[in-house]
Coordinates of C-alpha atoms in Angstrom, one line a residue:
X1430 CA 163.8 192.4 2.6
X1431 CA 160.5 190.8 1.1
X1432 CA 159.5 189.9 4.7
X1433 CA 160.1 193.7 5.7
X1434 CA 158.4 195.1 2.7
X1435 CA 155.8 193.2 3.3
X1436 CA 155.0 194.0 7.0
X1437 CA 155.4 197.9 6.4
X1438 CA 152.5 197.6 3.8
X1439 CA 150.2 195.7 5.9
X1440 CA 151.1 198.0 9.2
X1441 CA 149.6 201.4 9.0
X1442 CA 150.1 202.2 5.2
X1443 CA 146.8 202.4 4.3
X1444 CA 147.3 200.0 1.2
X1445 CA 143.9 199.7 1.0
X1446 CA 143.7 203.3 -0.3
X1447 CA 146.1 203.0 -2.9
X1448 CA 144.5 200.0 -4.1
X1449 CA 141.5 201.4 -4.8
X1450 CA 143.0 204.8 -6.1
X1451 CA 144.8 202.2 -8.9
X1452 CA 141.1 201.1 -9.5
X1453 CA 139.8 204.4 -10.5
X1454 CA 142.4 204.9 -12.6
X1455 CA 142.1 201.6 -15.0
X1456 CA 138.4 202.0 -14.5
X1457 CA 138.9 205.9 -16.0
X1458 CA 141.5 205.3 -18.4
X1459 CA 139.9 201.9 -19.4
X1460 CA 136.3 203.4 -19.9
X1461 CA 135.1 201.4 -23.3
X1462 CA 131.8 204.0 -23.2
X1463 CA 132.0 207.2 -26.3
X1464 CA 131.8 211.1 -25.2
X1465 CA 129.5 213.6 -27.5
X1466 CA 131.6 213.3 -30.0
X1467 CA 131.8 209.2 -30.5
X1468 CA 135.6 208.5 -28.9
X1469 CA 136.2 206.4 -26.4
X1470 CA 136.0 208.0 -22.7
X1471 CA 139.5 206.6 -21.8
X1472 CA 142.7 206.9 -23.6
X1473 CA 144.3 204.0 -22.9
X1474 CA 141.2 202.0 -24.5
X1475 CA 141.0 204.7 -27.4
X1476 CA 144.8 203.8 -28.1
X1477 CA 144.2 200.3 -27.8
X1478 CA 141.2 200.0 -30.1
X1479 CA 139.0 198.8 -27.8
X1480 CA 135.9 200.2 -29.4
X1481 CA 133.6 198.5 -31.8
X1482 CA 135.0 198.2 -35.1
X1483 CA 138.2 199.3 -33.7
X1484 CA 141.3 197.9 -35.0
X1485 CA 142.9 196.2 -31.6
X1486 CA 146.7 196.5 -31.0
X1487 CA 148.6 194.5 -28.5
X1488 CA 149.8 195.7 -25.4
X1489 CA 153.2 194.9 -23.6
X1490 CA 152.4 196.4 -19.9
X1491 CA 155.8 196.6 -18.3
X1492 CA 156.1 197.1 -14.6
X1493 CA 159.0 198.4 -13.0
X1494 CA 159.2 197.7 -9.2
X1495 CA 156.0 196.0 -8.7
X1496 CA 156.6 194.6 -5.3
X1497 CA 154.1 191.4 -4.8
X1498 CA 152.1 192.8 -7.6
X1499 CA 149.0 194.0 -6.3
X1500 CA 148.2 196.6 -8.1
X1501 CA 149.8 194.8 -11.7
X1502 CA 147.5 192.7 -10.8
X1503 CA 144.5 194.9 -11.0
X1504 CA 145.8 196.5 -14.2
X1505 CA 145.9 192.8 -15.6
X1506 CA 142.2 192.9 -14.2
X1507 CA 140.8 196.0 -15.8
X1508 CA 142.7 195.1 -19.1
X1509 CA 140.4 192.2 -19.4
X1510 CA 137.1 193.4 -18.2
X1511 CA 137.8 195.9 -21.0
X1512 CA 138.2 193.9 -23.7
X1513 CA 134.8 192.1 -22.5
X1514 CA 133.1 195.2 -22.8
X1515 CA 134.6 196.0 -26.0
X1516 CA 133.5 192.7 -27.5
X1517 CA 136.9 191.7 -29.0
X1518 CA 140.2 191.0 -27.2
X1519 CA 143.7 192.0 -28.3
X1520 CA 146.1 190.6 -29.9
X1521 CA 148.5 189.7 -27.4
X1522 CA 148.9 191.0 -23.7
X1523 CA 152.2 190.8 -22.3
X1524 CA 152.5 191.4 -18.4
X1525 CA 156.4 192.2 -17.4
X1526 CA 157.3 192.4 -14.1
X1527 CA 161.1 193.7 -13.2
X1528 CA 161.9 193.6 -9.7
X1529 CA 165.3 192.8 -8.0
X1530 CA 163.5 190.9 -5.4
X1531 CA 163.0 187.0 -5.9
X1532 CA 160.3 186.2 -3.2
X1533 CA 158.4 189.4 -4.5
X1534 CA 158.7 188.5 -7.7
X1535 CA 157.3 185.0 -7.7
X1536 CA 154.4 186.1 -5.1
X1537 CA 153.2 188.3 -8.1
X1538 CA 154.2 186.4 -10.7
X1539 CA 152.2 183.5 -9.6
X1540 CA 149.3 186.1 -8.4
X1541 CA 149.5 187.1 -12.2
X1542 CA 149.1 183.3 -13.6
X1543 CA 146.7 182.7 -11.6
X1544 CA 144.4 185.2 -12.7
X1545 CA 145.0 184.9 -15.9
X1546 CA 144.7 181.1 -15.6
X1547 CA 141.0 181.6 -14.4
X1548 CA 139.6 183.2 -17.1
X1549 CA 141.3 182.8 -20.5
X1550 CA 143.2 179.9 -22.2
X1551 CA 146.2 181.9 -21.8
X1552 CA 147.8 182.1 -25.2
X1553 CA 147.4 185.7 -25.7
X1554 CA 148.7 186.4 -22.4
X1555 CA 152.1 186.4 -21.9
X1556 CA 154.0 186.9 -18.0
X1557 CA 157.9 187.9 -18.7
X1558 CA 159.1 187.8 -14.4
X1559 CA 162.5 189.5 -14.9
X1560 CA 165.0 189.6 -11.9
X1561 CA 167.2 192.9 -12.7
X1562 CA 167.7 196.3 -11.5
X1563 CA 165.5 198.4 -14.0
X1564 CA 167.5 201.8 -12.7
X1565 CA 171.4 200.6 -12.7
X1566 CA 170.9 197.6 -15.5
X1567 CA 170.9 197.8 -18.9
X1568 CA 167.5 196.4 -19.3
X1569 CA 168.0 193.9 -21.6
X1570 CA 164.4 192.3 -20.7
X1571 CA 163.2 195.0 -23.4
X1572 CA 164.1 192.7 -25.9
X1573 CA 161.7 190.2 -24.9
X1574 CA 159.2 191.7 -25.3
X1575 CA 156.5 191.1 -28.3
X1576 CA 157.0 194.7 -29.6
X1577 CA 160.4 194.1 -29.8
X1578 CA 159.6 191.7 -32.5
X1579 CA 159.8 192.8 -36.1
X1580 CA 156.5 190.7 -37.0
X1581 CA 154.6 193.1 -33.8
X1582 CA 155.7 196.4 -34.3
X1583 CA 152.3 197.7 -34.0
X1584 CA 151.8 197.2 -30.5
X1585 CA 151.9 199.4 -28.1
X1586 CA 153.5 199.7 -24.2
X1587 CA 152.7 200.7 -20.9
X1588 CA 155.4 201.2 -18.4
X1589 CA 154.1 201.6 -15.1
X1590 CA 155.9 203.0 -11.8
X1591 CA 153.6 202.7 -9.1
X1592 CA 153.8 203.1 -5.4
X1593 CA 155.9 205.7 -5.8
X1594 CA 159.3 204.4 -7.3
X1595 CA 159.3 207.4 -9.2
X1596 CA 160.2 208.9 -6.0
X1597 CA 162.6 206.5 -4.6
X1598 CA 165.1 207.0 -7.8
X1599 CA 168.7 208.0 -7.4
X1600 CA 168.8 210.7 -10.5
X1601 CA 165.3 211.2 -12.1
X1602 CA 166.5 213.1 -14.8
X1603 CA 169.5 210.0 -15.7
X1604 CA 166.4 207.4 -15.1
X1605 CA 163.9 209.3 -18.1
X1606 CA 167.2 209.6 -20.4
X1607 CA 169.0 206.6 -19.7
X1608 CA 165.9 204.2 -19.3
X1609 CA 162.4 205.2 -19.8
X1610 CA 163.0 206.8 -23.2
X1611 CA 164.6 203.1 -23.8
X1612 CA 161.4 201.2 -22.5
X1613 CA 158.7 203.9 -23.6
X1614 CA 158.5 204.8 -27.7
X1615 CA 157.6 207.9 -29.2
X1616 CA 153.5 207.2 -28.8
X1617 CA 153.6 204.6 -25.9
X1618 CA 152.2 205.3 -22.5
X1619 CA 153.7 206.0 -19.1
X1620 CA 151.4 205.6 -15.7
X1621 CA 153.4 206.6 -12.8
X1622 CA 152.7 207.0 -8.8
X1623 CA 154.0 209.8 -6.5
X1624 CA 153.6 211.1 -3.6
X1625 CA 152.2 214.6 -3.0
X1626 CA 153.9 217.6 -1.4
X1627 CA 151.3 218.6 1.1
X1628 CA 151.0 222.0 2.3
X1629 CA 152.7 221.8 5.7
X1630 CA 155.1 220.1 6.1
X1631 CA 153.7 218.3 9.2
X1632 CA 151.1 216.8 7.4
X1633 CA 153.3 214.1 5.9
X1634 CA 153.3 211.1 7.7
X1635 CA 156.8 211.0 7.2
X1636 CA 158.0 214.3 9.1
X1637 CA 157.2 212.4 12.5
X1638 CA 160.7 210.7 11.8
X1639 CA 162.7 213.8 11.3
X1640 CA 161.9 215.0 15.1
X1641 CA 164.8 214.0 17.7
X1642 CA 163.0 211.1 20.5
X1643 CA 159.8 210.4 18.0
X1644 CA 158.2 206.8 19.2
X1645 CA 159.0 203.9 17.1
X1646 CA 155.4 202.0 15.6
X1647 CA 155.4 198.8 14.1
X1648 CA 155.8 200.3 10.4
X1649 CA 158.5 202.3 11.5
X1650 CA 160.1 199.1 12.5
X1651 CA 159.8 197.2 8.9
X1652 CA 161.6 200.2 7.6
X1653 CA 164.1 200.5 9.5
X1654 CA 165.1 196.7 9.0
X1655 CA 164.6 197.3 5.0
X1656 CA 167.1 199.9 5.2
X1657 CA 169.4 198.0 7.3
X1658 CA 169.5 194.4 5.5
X1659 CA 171.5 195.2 2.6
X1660 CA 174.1 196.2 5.5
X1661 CA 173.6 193.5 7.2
X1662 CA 173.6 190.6 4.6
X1663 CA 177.0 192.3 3.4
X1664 CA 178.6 192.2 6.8
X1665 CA 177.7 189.2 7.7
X1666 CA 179.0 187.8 3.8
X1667 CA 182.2 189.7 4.9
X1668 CA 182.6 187.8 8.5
X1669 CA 182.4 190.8 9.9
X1670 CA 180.6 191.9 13.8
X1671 CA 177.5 193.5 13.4
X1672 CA 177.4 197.1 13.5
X1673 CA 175.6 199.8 15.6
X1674 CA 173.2 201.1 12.9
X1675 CA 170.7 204.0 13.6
X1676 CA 168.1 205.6 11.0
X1677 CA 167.9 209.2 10.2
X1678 CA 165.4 210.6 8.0
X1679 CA 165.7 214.3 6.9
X1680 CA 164.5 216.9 4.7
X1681 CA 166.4 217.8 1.2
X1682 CA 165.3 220.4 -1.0
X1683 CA 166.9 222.5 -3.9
X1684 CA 170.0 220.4 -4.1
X1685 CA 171.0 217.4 -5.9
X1686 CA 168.4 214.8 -4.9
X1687 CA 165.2 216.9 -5.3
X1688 CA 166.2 219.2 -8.6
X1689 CA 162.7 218.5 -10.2
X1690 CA 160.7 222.2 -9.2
X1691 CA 159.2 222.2 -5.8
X1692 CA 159.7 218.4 -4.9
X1693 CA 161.2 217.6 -1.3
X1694 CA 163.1 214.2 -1.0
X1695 CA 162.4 212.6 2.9
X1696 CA 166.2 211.1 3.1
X1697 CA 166.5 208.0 4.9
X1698 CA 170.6 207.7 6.1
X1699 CA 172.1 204.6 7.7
X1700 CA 174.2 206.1 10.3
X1701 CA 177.4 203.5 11.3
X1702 CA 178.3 204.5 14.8
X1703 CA 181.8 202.6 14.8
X1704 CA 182.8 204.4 11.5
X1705 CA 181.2 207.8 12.7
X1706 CA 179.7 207.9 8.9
X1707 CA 176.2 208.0 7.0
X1708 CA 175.1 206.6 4.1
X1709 CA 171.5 207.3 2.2
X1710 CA 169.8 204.4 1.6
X1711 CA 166.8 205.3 0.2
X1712 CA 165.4 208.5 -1.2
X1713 CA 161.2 209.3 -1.0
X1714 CA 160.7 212.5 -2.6
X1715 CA 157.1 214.4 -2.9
X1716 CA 156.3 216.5 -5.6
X1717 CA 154.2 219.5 -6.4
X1718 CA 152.3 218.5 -9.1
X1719 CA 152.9 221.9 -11.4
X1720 CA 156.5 221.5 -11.2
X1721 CA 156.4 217.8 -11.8
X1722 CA 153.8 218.3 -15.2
X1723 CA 156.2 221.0 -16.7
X1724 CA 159.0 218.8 -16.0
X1725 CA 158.0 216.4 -17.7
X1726 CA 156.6 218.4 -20.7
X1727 CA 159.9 219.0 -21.2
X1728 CA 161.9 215.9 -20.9
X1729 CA 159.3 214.4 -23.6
X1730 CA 156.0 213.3 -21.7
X1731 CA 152.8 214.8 -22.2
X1732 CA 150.3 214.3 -19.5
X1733 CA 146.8 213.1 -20.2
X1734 CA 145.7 212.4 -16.8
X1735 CA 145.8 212.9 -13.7
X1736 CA 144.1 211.3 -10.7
X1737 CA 144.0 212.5 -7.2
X1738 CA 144.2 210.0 -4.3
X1739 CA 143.2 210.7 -0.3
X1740 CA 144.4 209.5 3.1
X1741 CA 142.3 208.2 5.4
X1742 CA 142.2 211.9 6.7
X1743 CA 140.6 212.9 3.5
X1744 CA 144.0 214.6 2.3
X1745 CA 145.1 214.2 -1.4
X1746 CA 148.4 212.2 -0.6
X1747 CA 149.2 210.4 -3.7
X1748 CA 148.6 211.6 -7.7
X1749 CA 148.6 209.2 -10.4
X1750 CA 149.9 210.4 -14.0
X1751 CA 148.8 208.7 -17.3
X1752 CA 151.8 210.1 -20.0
X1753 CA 152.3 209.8 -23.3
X1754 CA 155.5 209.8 -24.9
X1755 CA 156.3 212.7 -27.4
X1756 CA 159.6 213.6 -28.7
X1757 CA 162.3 214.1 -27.1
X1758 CA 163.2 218.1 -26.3
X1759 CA 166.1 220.2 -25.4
X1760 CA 167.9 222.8 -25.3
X1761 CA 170.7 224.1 -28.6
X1762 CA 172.5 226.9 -29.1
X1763 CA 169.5 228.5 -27.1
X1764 CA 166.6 227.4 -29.2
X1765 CA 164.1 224.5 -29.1
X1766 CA 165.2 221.2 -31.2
X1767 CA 163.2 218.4 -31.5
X1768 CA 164.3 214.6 -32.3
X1769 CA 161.8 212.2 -33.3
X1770 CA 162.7 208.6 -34.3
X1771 CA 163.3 209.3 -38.0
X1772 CA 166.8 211.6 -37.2
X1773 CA 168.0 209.7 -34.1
X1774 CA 170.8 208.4 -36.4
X1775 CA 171.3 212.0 -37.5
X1776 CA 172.0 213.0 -33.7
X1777 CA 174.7 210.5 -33.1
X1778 CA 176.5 211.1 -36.0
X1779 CA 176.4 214.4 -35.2
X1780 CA 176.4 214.7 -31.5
X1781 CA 179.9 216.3 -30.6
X1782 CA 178.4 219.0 -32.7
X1783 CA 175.3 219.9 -30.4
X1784 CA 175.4 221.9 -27.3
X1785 CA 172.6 221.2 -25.0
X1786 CA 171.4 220.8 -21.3
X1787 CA 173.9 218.4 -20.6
X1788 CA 172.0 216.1 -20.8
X1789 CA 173.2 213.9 -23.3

């Protein structure tokens, strides 16, 4: 599966692109320099302290899905350039990396140390490589962190879900309840990755592999097998003859695996010929970006910013979201209530009693 991952991102996927668009957004979001009115130009450096005669707060950067960690890697990167330019580092940085595969894993884990190894001692920066399943676990590797610590309480987090694992998620909605509101505070920040909506529907690479007889490249290939190896590995544990497997890639929208307003989920099915049955494998969803800001306004993220990134055909592809994490909102007895971290104890005691969403 690392193997295949790592051929589709060096075979026409234009990693190059997103690379870069990850670099305009720590060098934005980073910016040490003051507006007209004496704040720092980027958030993230404004909530960190960064500026002179700031008061610094440590960070715990918390990746979910990372892949081999290139663009972690360049967040680690702009993180300390900044607190160069700033004059003073923080406290502590704390790099986590959660991914369920173990080559992957070590590839950026080791990329990480590396770096970090280079150009500080190393004691303020910590790497926590976790092997779980951030979406389906119960995230235990929260607890490792240093702002889980009663003595660093002050810090702050930054979950990131790049490349578009936003997208890829069974249930959104169950992720941001169940998961992200467990891993991002009331205050922390949230940088996620997703892929645009375009305006017709042919312009998405993707669509090519919804037409009957389309030609099979070289990427199309490493997807296919990263789709199929979970199959495979668990026939072959089972003894079992391999299968006739085909791929089949479709559009969903309006039904249960696109309900966030105006996104469209590219299916990707595993098709068993001897069973004459399907199974989805992998979901890639694009989003219209109005639908996706109100939606998350109202599951509890506000959205600072927002960054636009093209294709090599000079069409806005990819959108990268800086968020910051509010209260959490709903719906009861038809009016707005709001729970903060002072009355969460209040709610469960008196949860049977509230009539919501259903979303609790």
């Amino acid at each position: 599966g690392a193997l295949a991952w790592e051929m589709l991102i060096g075979s026409g996927y234009e990693q190059d692109r997103w690379l870069r668009g990850v670099d305009e957004c720590v060098g934005a979001w980073l910016d040490t320099r003051k507006d007209g009115r004496g704040r720092l130009e980027g958030g993230l450096a404004r909530a960190l302290g960064l500026g002179r005669g700031g008061r610094p707060r440590g960070l715990d950067v918390v990746s979910l899905g990372p892949g081999e960690g290139g663009k972690e890697l360049r967040v680690l990167q702009g993180l300390l350039e900044a607190e160069e330019r700033a004059g003073h580092p923080l406290p502590w940085i704390a790099l986590g990396l959660v991914d369920v595969s173990i080559p992957l894993l070590l590839k950026a884990a080791r990329a990480s140390r590396g770096r970090v190894a280079r150009e500080t001692e190393g004691s303020r920066v910590t790497l926590l490589p976790v092997c779980a399943d951030f979406e389906e676990g119960p995230l235990r590797f929260v607890g490792r962190l240093p702002t889980a610590l009663h003595e660093q309480t002050e810090g702050l987090r930054l979950a990131l879900l790049l490349g578009n694992n936003f997208g890829n998620l069974r249930d959104e909605e169950a992720f941001v309840r169940q998961k992200l509101w467990h891993v991002a505070r009331e205050g922390d920040f949230v940088w996620i990755e997703v892929g645009l909506r375009p305006d017709r529907l042919e312009d998405e690479p993707l669509y090519r592999l919804t037409q009957p007889g389309y030609e099979e490249t070289a990427a199309d290939t490493s997807r296919r097998i990263l789709l199929q190896g979970p199959y495979r590995r668990w026939e072959a544990a089972l003894g079992r003859p391999p299968s006739t497997l085909d791929m089949r890639v479709w559009v969903r929208e309006d039904d249960d695996s696109a309900r966030i307003p105006g996104s469209i989920n590219f299916c990707h099915d595993l098709t068993i010929k001897e069973e004459q049955r399907a199974c989805s494998m992998l979901y890639s969803r694009r989003y219209d970006l109005e639908g996706l800001t109100g939606w998350l306004e109202e599951h509890g993220f506000a959205v600072e910013r927002i960054v636009k990134v093209d294709d090599s055909r000079r069409r806005p592809r990819v959108a990268h979201l800086l968020l910051r994490r509010t209260s959490v909102t709903g719906n009861r007895l038809g009016g707005l209530y709001t729970i903060t971290q002072a009355n969460v104890g209040l709610l469960q005691l008196e949860s049977s009693t509230i009539s919501g969403n259903g979303t609790w």
